[in-house]
Amino acid sequence: MRGMPTNKKQEAPLLPVYLIVGEDALKRDAVMKRLRARLSALGDLSFNADEFNGETALGGDVVAACNTVPFASPVRLVEVRAADKLKKADAEALLAYLASPFASTVLALVTDKLAKNTRLYKAMAALGKTAIIDCAPLKRYELPKTVRSLAVGHGVTITEGAANKLIELVGEN
């Protein structure tokens, strides 16, 4: 796990594996966007990124992608979406990989839910607190402030009443 490159802007070293879990798809996508941007700043991801779907991915293929040496970059990214849908044998292959992850690869397991009592979740938790990124949805009372800050990010200002009305009309997702 040592030797992972760091970015000057972000002092925390990259971990070899992340579990991005939670029902808030917007948060999950934002986390992956930030991770991709951070890795892109280190090197070209066009040759050094692989994406898998947990419903169809084979554990051996994911592990092989993780163990591939990056080309013209110090790091590569392997993303597994719907990681909770991996078949047992394929999840076992990942568990074996987690025991000794390849130093120049960042494996991102992305899922909307993964029970904390599963072996995969426990293995991720053993890597440290920062290995698991919680993307749980916001509470109802947190939404107006978030909607207002999102609006500002798009160059629009709205009142708290307007944010509440928008949430009422659109829903909490």
JSON list of C-alpha atoms in Angstrom, two decimals:
[
{"chain": "A", "resi": 1, "resn": "MET", "atom": "CA", "xyz": [0.00, 0.00, 0.00]},
{"chain": "A", "resi": 2, "resn": "ARG", "atom": "CA", "xyz": [2.96, 2.32, 0.42]},
{"chain": "A", "resi": 3, "resn": "GLY", "atom": "CA", "xyz": [4.35, 4.15, -2.52]},
{"chain": "A", "resi": 4, "resn": "MET", "atom": "CA", "xyz": [1.00, 5.36, -3.87]},
{"chain": "A", "resi": 5, "resn": "PRO", "atom": "CA", "xyz": [1.43, 8.76, -5.51]},
{"chain": "A", "resi": 6, "resn": "THR", "atom": "CA", "xyz": [-0.03, 11.82, -3.88]},
{"chain": "A", "resi": 7, "resn": "ASN", "atom": "CA", "xyz": [-1.38, 14.97, -5.43]},
{"chain": "A", "resi": 8, "resn": "LYS", "atom": "CA", "xyz": [0.05, 18.34, -4.32]},
{"chain": "A", "resi": 9, "resn": "LYS", "atom": "CA", "xyz": [-3.45, 19.74, -3.78]},
{"chain": "A", "resi": 10, "resn": "GLN", "atom": "CA", "xyz": [-4.61, 16.82, -1.66]},
{"chain": "A", "resi": 11, "resn": "GLU", "atom": "CA", "xyz": [-2.17, 15.66, 0.97]},
{"chain": "A", "resi": 12, "resn": "ALA", "atom": "CA", "xyz": [-3.88, 12.35, 1.75]},
{"chain": "A", "resi": 13, "resn": "PRO", "atom": "CA", "xyz": [-2.17, 9.51, -0.11]},
{"chain": "A", "resi": 14, "resn": "LEU", "atom": "CA", "xyz": [-4.26, 7.45, -2.47]},
{"chain": "A", "resi": 15, "resn": "LEU", "atom": "CA", "xyz": [-5.38, 4.11, -1.13]},
{"chain": "A", "resi": 16, "resn": "PRO", "atom": "CA", "xyz": [-5.16, 1.04, -3.36]},
{"chain": "A", "resi": 17, "resn": "VAL", "atom": "CA", "xyz": [-8.87, 0.26, -2.81]},
{"chain": "A", "resi": 18, "resn": "TYR", "atom": "CA", "xyz": [-12.02, 2.28, -2.12]},
{"chain": "A", "resi": 19, "resn": "LEU", "atom": "CA", "xyz": [-15.57, 1.16, -1.40]},
{"chain": "A", "resi": 20, "resn": "ILE", "atom": "CA", "xyz": [-17.99, 3.86, -2.54]},
{"chain": "A", "resi": 21, "resn": "VAL", "atom": "CA", "xyz": [-21.30, 2.83, -1.02]},
{"chain": "A", "resi": 22, "resn": "GLY", "atom": "CA", "xyz": [-24.65, 4.51, -0.55]},
{"chain": "A", "resi": 23, "resn": "GLU", "atom": "CA", "xyz": [-27.99, 5.10, -2.19]},
{"chain": "A", "resi": 24, "resn": "ASP", "atom": "CA", "xyz": [-27.23, 8.69, -3.24]},
{"chain": "A", "resi": 25, "resn": "ALA", "atom": "CA", "xyz": [-26.24, 8.24, -6.90]},
{"chain": "A", "resi": 26, "resn": "LEU", "atom": "CA", "xyz": [-25.28, 11.92, -7.20]},
{"chain": "A", "resi": 27, "resn": "LYS", "atom": "CA", "xyz": [-22.76, 11.56, -4.36]},
{"chain": "A", "resi": 28, "resn": "ARG", "atom": "CA", "xyz": [-21.36, 8.32, -5.79]},
{"chain": "A", "resi": 29, "resn": "ASP", "atom": "CA", "xyz": [-20.90, 9.95, -9.18]},
{"chain": "A", "resi": 30, "resn": "ALA", "atom": "CA", "xyz": [-19.28, 13.02, -7.59]},
{"chain": "A", "resi": 31, "resn": "VAL", "atom": "CA", "xyz": [-16.83, 10.82, -5.65]},
{"chain": "A", "resi": 32, "resn": "MET", "atom": "CA", "xyz": [-15.87, 8.93, -8.82]},
{"chain": "A", "resi": 33, "resn": "LYS", "atom": "CA", "xyz": [-15.52, 12.20, -10.74]},
{"chain": "A", "resi": 34, "resn": "ARG", "atom": "CA", "xyz": [-13.13, 13.55, -8.07]},
{"chain": "A", "resi": 35, "resn": "LEU", "atom": "CA", "xyz": [-11.17, 10.29, -8.00]},
{"chain": "A", "resi": 36, "resn": "ARG", "atom": "CA", "xyz": [-10.86, 10.25, -11.79]},
{"chain": "A", "resi": 37, "resn": "ALA", "atom": "CA", "xyz": [-9.76, 13.90, -11.80]},
{"chain": "A", "resi": 38, "resn": "ARG", "atom": "CA", "xyz": [-7.14, 13.22, -9.13]},
{"chain": "A", "resi": 39, "resn": "LEU", "atom": "CA", "xyz": [-5.78, 10.22, -11.02]},
{"chain": "A", "resi": 40, "resn": "SER", "atom": "CA", "xyz": [-5.90, 12.08, -14.36]},
{"chain": "A", "resi": 41, "resn": "ALA", "atom": "CA", "xyz": [-3.68, 14.76, -12.85]},
{"chain": "A", "resi": 42, "resn": "LEU", "atom": "CA", "xyz": [-1.08, 12.06, -12.20]},
{"chain": "A", "resi": 43, "resn": "GLY", "atom": "CA", "xyz": [-1.20, 10.44, -15.63]},
{"chain": "A", "resi": 44, "resn": "ASP", "atom": "CA", "xyz": [-3.24, 9.51, -18.69]},
{"chain": "A", "resi": 45, "resn": "LEU", "atom": "CA", "xyz": [-6.29, 7.41, -17.75]},
{"chain": "A", "resi": 46, "resn": "SER", "atom": "CA", "xyz": [-7.27, 6.69, -21.36]},
{"chain": "A", "resi": 47, "resn": "PHE", "atom": "CA", "xyz": [-4.88, 3.70, -21.36]},
{"chain": "A", "resi": 48, "resn": "ASN", "atom": "CA", "xyz": [-5.01, 3.10, -17.63]},
{"chain": "A", "resi": 49, "resn": "ALA", "atom": "CA", "xyz": [-8.65, 2.65, -16.69]},
{"chain": "A", "resi": 50, "resn": "ASP", "atom": "CA", "xyz": [-10.92, -0.36, -16.75]},
{"chain": "A", "resi": 51, "resn": "GLU", "atom": "CA", "xyz": [-14.63, -0.50, -15.89]},
{"chain": "A", "resi": 52, "resn": "PHE", "atom": "CA", "xyz": [-16.59, -3.58, -14.90]},
{"chain": "A", "resi": 53, "resn": "ASN", "atom": "CA", "xyz": [-20.20, -4.29, -14.03]},
{"chain": "A", "resi": 54, "resn": "GLY", "atom": "CA", "xyz": [-20.56, -6.50, -10.96]},
{"chain": "A", "resi": 55, "resn": "GLU", "atom": "CA", "xyz": [-23.48, -8.38, -12.48]},
{"chain": "A", "resi": 56, "resn": "THR", "atom": "CA", "xyz": [-21.38, -9.71, -15.35]},
{"chain": "A", "resi": 57, "resn": "ALA", "atom": "CA", "xyz": [-17.75, -9.27, -14.26]},
{"chain": "A", "resi": 58, "resn": "LEU", "atom": "CA", "xyz": [-15.54, -12.22, -13.54]},
{"chain": "A", "resi": 59, "resn": "GLY", "atom": "CA", "xyz": [-13.36, -11.88, -10.46]},
{"chain": "A", "resi": 60, "resn": "GLY", "atom": "CA", "xyz": [-10.31, -13.12, -12.34]},
{"chain": "A", "resi": 61, "resn": "ASP", "atom": "CA", "xyz": [-10.74, -10.44, -15.00]},
{"chain": "A", "resi": 62, "resn": "VAL", "atom": "CA", "xyz": [-11.01, -7.69, -12.36]},
{"chain": "A", "resi": 63, "resn": "VAL", "atom": "CA", "xyz": [-7.93, -8.97, -10.51]},
{"chain": "A", "resi": 64, "resn": "ALA", "atom": "CA", "xyz": [-5.99, -9.23, -13.80]},
{"chain": "A", "resi": 65, "resn": "ALA", "atom": "CA", "xyz": [-6.89, -5.60, -14.59]},
{"chain": "A", "resi": 66, "resn": "CYS", "atom": "CA", "xyz": [-5.77, -4.58, -11.10]},
{"chain": "A", "resi": 67, "resn": "ASN", "atom": "CA", "xyz": [-2.44, -6.37, -11.52]},
{"chain": "A", "resi": 68, "resn": "THR", "atom": "CA", "xyz": [-1.73, -4.75, -14.90]},
{"chain": "A", "resi": 69, "resn": "VAL", "atom": "CA", "xyz": [1.18, -2.32, -14.87]},
{"chain": "A", "resi": 70, "resn": "PRO", "atom": "CA", "xyz": [0.09, 1.20, -15.89]},
{"chain": "A", "resi": 71, "resn": "PHE", "atom": "CA", "xyz": [1.29, 2.54, -19.24]},
{"chain": "A", "resi": 72, "resn": "ALA", "atom": "CA", "xyz": [2.95, 5.99, -19.28]},
{"chain": "A", "resi": 73, "resn": "SER", "atom": "CA", "xyz": [1.45, 6.77, -15.88]},
{"chain": "A", "resi": 74, "resn": "PRO", "atom": "CA", "xyz": [2.31, 6.01, -12.25]},
{"chain": "A", "resi": 75, "resn": "VAL", "atom": "CA", "xyz": [-1.21, 4.78, -11.53]},
{"chain": "A", "resi": 76, "resn": "ARG", "atom": "CA", "xyz": [-4.23, 3.07, -13.08]},
{"chain": "A", "resi": 77, "resn": "LEU", "atom": "CA", "xyz": [-7.93, 2.92, -12.14]},
{"chain": "A", "resi": 78, "resn": "VAL", "atom": "CA", "xyz": [-10.14, -0.15, -12.03]},
{"chain": "A", "resi": 79, "resn": "GLU", "atom": "CA", "xyz": [-13.81, 0.55, -11.33]},
{"chain": "A", "resi": 80, "resn": "VAL", "atom": "CA", "xyz": [-16.40, -2.10, -10.48]},
{"chain": "A", "resi": 81, "resn": "ARG", "atom": "CA", "xyz": [-19.96, -0.78, -10.55]},
{"chain": "A", "resi": 82, "resn": "ALA", "atom": "CA", "xyz": [-22.71, -2.74, -8.76]},
{"chain": "A", "resi": 83, "resn": "ALA", "atom": "CA", "xyz": [-20.00, -4.49, -6.73]},
{"chain": "A", "resi": 84, "resn": "ASP", "atom": "CA", "xyz": [-22.68, -6.00, -4.49]},
{"chain": "A", "resi": 85, "resn": "LYS", "atom": "CA", "xyz": [-23.90, -8.04, -7.49]},
{"chain": "A", "resi": 86, "resn": "LEU", "atom": "CA", "xyz": [-20.64, -9.99, -7.86]},
{"chain": "A", "resi": 87, "resn": "LYS", "atom": "CA", "xyz": [-21.12, -13.73, -7.70]},
{"chain": "A", "resi": 88, "resn": "LYS", "atom": "CA", "xyz": [-19.62, -15.42, -4.64]},
{"chain": "A", "resi": 89, "resn": "ALA", "atom": "CA", "xyz": [-16.63, -16.91, -6.49]},
{"chain": "A", "resi": 90, "resn": "ASP", "atom": "CA", "xyz": [-15.87, -13.54, -8.12]},
{"chain": "A", "resi": 91, "resn": "ALA", "atom": "CA", "xyz": [-16.10, -11.72, -4.78]},
{"chain": "A", "resi": 92, "resn": "GLU", "atom": "CA", "xyz": [-13.72, -14.33, -3.33]},
{"chain": "A", "resi": 93, "resn": "ALA", "atom": "CA", "xyz": [-11.16, -13.46, -6.03]},
{"chain": "A", "resi": 94, "resn": "LEU", "atom": "CA", "xyz": [-11.40, -9.81, -4.99]},
{"chain": "A", "resi": 95, "resn": "LEU", "atom": "CA", "xyz": [-11.03, -10.76, -1.32]},
{"chain": "A", "resi": 96, "resn": "ALA", "atom": "CA", "xyz": [-7.80, -12.58, -2.16]},
{"chain": "A", "resi": 97, "resn": "TYR", "atom": "CA", "xyz": [-6.60, -9.50, -4.08]},
{"chain": "A", "resi": 98, "resn": "LEU", "atom": "CA", "xyz": [-7.42, -7.21, -1.13]},
{"chain": "A", "resi": 99, "resn": "ALA", "atom": "CA", "xyz": [-4.94, -9.13, 1.02]},
{"chain": "A", "resi": 100, "resn": "SER", "atom": "CA", "xyz": [-2.11, -7.73, -1.12]},
{"chain": "A", "resi": 101, "resn": "PRO", "atom": "CA", "xyz": [-3.29, -5.04, -3.57]},
{"chain": "A", "resi": 102, "resn": "PHE", "atom": "CA", "xyz": [-1.05, -3.87, -6.42]},
{"chain": "A", "resi": 103, "resn": "ALA", "atom": "CA", "xyz": [0.59, -0.59, -5.40]},
{"chain": "A", "resi": 104, "resn": "SER", "atom": "CA", "xyz": [0.08, 1.26, -8.69]},
{"chain": "A", "resi": 105, "resn": "THR", "atom": "CA", "xyz": [-3.64, 0.48, -9.03]},
{"chain": "A", "resi": 106, "resn": "VAL", "atom": "CA", "xyz": [-6.64, 2.14, -7.43]},
{"chain": "A", "resi": 107, "resn": "LEU", "atom": "CA", "xyz": [-9.60, -0.25, -7.30]},
{"chain": "A", "resi": 108, "resn": "ALA", "atom": "CA", "xyz": [-12.96, 1.49, -6.80]},
{"chain": "A", "resi": 109, "resn": "LEU", "atom": "CA", "xyz": [-15.86, -0.73, -5.80]},
{"chain": "A", "resi": 110, "resn": "VAL", "atom": "CA", "xyz": [-19.07, 1.25, -6.34]},
{"chain": "A", "resi": 111, "resn": "THR", "atom": "CA", "xyz": [-22.45, 0.10, -5.07]},
{"chain": "A", "resi": 112, "resn": "ASP", "atom": "CA", "xyz": [-25.69, 1.48, -3.69]},
{"chain": "A", "resi": 113, "resn": "LYS", "atom": "CA", "xyz": [-25.69, -0.99, -0.79]},
{"chain": "A", "resi": 114, "resn": "LEU", "atom": "CA", "xyz": [-23.44, -3.57, 0.79]},
{"chain": "A", "resi": 115, "resn": "ALA", "atom": "CA", "xyz": [-24.26, -5.13, 4.13]},
{"chain": "A", "resi": 116, "resn": "LYS", "atom": "CA", "xyz": [-21.69, -4.45, 6.82]},
{"chain": "A", "resi": 117, "resn": "ASN", "atom": "CA", "xyz": [-21.63, -8.11, 7.78]},
{"chain": "A", "resi": 118, "resn": "THR", "atom": "CA", "xyz": [-20.38, -9.31, 4.37]},
{"chain": "A", "resi": 119, "resn": "ARG", "atom": "CA", "xyz": [-16.80, -10.48, 3.98]},
{"chain": "A", "resi": 120, "resn": "LEU", "atom": "CA", "xyz": [-16.16, -7.88, 1.29]},
{"chain": "A", "resi": 121, "resn": "TYR", "atom": "CA", "xyz": [-17.31, -5.00, 3.51]},
{"chain": "A", "resi": 122, "resn": "LYS", "atom": "CA", "xyz": [-15.27, -6.30, 6.45]},
{"chain": "A", "resi": 123, "resn": "ALA", "atom": "CA", "xyz": [-12.17, -6.63, 4.26]},
{"chain": "A", "resi": 124, "resn": "MET", "atom": "CA", "xyz": [-12.63, -3.03, 3.10]},
{"chain": "A", "resi": 125, "resn": "ALA", "atom": "CA", "xyz": [-13.13, -1.81, 6.67]},
{"chain": "A", "resi": 126, "resn": "ALA", "atom": "CA", "xyz": [-9.88, -3.52, 7.66]},
{"chain": "A", "resi": 127, "resn": "LEU", "atom": "CA", "xyz": [-8.04, -1.27, 5.17]},
{"chain": "A", "resi": 128, "resn": "GLY", "atom": "CA", "xyz": [-8.96, 1.79, 7.23]},
{"chain": "A", "resi": 129, "resn": "LYS", "atom": "CA", "xyz": [-11.72, 4.33, 7.76]},
{"chain": "A", "resi": 130, "resn": "THR", "atom": "CA", "xyz": [-10.94, 6.28, 4.62]},
{"chain": "A", "resi": 131, "resn": "ALA", "atom": "CA", "xyz": [-11.26, 3.19, 2.40]},
{"chain": "A", "resi": 132, "resn": "ILE", "atom": "CA", "xyz": [-15.05, 3.31, 2.74]},
{"chain": "A", "resi": 133, "resn": "ILE", "atom": "CA", "xyz": [-16.75, 6.40, 1.35]},
{"chain": "A", "resi": 134, "resn": "ASP", "atom": "CA", "xyz": [-20.33, 6.74, 2.60]},
{"chain": "A", "resi": 135, "resn": "CYS", "atom": "CA", "xyz": [-22.75, 8.08, 0.01]},
{"chain": "A", "resi": 136, "resn": "ALA", "atom": "CA", "xyz": [-25.91, 7.86, 2.10]},
{"chain": "A", "resi": 137, "resn": "PRO", "atom": "CA", "xyz": [-28.72, 10.20, 1.05]},
{"chain": "A", "resi": 138, "resn": "LEU", "atom": "CA", "xyz": [-29.19, 13.48, 2.88]},
{"chain": "A", "resi": 139, "resn": "LYS", "atom": "CA", "xyz": [-31.78, 13.85, 5.60]},
{"chain": "A", "resi": 140, "resn": "ARG", "atom": "CA", "xyz": [-34.91, 15.83, 4.68]},
{"chain": "A", "resi": 141, "resn": "TYR", "atom": "CA", "xyz": [-33.88, 18.82, 6.81]},
{"chain": "A", "resi": 142, "resn": "GLU", "atom": "CA", "xyz": [-30.48, 19.01, 5.01]},
{"chain": "A", "resi": 143, "resn": "LEU", "atom": "CA", "xyz": [-31.96, 19.20, 1.52]},
{"chain": "A", "resi": 144, "resn": "PRO", "atom": "CA", "xyz": [-32.93, 22.92, 1.27]},
{"chain": "A", "resi": 145, "resn": "LYS", "atom": "CA", "xyz": [-29.41, 24.08, 2.14]},
{"chain": "A", "resi": 146, "resn": "THR", "atom": "CA", "xyz": [-27.93, 21.60, -0.34]},
{"chain": "A", "resi": 147, "resn": "VAL", "atom": "CA", "xyz": [-30.35, 22.62, -3.11]},
{"chain": "A", "resi": 148, "resn": "ARG", "atom": "CA", "xyz": [-29.45, 26.26, -2.55]},
{"chain": "A", "resi": 149, "resn": "SER", "atom": "CA", "xyz": [-25.71, 25.55, -2.72]},
{"chain": "A", "resi": 150, "resn": "LEU", "atom": "CA", "xyz": [-26.19, 23.45, -5.88]},
{"chain": "A", "resi": 151, "resn": "ALA", "atom": "CA", "xyz": [-28.12, 26.33, -7.44]},
{"chain": "A", "resi": 152, "resn": "VAL", "atom": "CA", "xyz": [-25.28, 28.75, -6.66]},
{"chain": "A", "resi": 153, "resn": "GLY", "atom": "CA", "xyz": [-22.90, 26.32, -8.36]},
{"chain": "A", "resi": 154, "resn": "HIS", "atom": "CA", "xyz": [-25.02, 26.73, -11.50]},
{"chain": "A", "resi": 155, "resn": "GLY", "atom": "CA", "xyz": [-25.06, 30.52, -11.24]},
{"chain": "A", "resi": 156, "resn": "VAL", "atom": "CA", "xyz": [-28.58, 30.79, -9.78]},
{"chain": "A", "resi": 157, "resn": "THR", "atom": "CA", "xyz": [-29.72, 32.03, -6.39]},
{"chain": "A", "resi": 158, "resn": "ILE", "atom": "CA", "xyz": [-32.94, 30.71, -4.86]},
{"chain": "A", "resi": 159, "resn": "THR", "atom": "CA", "xyz": [-34.63, 31.36, -1.55]},
{"chain": "A", "resi": 160, "resn": "GLU", "atom": "CA", "xyz": [-35.12, 28.72, 1.12]},
{"chain": "A", "resi": 161, "resn": "GLY", "atom": "CA", "xyz": [-38.86, 28.75, 0.38]},
{"chain": "A", "resi": 162, "resn": "ALA", "atom": "CA", "xyz": [-38.20, 28.12, -3.31]},
{"chain": "A", "resi": 163, "resn": "ALA", "atom": "CA", "xyz": [-35.81, 25.29, -2.41]},
{"chain": "A", "resi": 164, "resn": "ASN", "atom": "CA", "xyz": [-38.47, 23.72, -0.18]},
{"chain": "A", "resi": 165, "resn": "LYS", "atom": "CA", "xyz": [-41.07, 24.02, -2.95]},
{"chain": "A", "resi": 166, "resn": "LEU", "atom": "CA", "xyz": [-38.68, 22.44, -5.45]},
{"chain": "A", "resi": 167, "resn": "ILE", "atom": "CA", "xyz": [-38.06, 19.52, -3.07]},
{"chain": "A", "resi": 168, "resn": "GLU", "atom": "CA", "xyz": [-41.79, 19.17, -2.53]},
{"chain": "A", "resi": 169, "resn": "LEU", "atom": "CA", "xyz": [-42.44, 19.03, -6.29]},
{"chain": "A", "resi": 170, "resn": "VAL", "atom": "CA", "xyz": [-39.47, 16.89, -7.32]},
{"chain": "A", "resi": 171, "resn": "GLY", "atom": "CA", "xyz": [-39.05, 14.65, -4.30]},
{"chain": "A", "resi": 172, "resn": "GLU", "atom": "CA", "xyz": [-36.16, 13.92, -2.01]},
{"chain": "A", "resi": 173, "resn": "ASN", "atom": "CA", "xyz": [-34.01, 11.95, -4.45]}
]
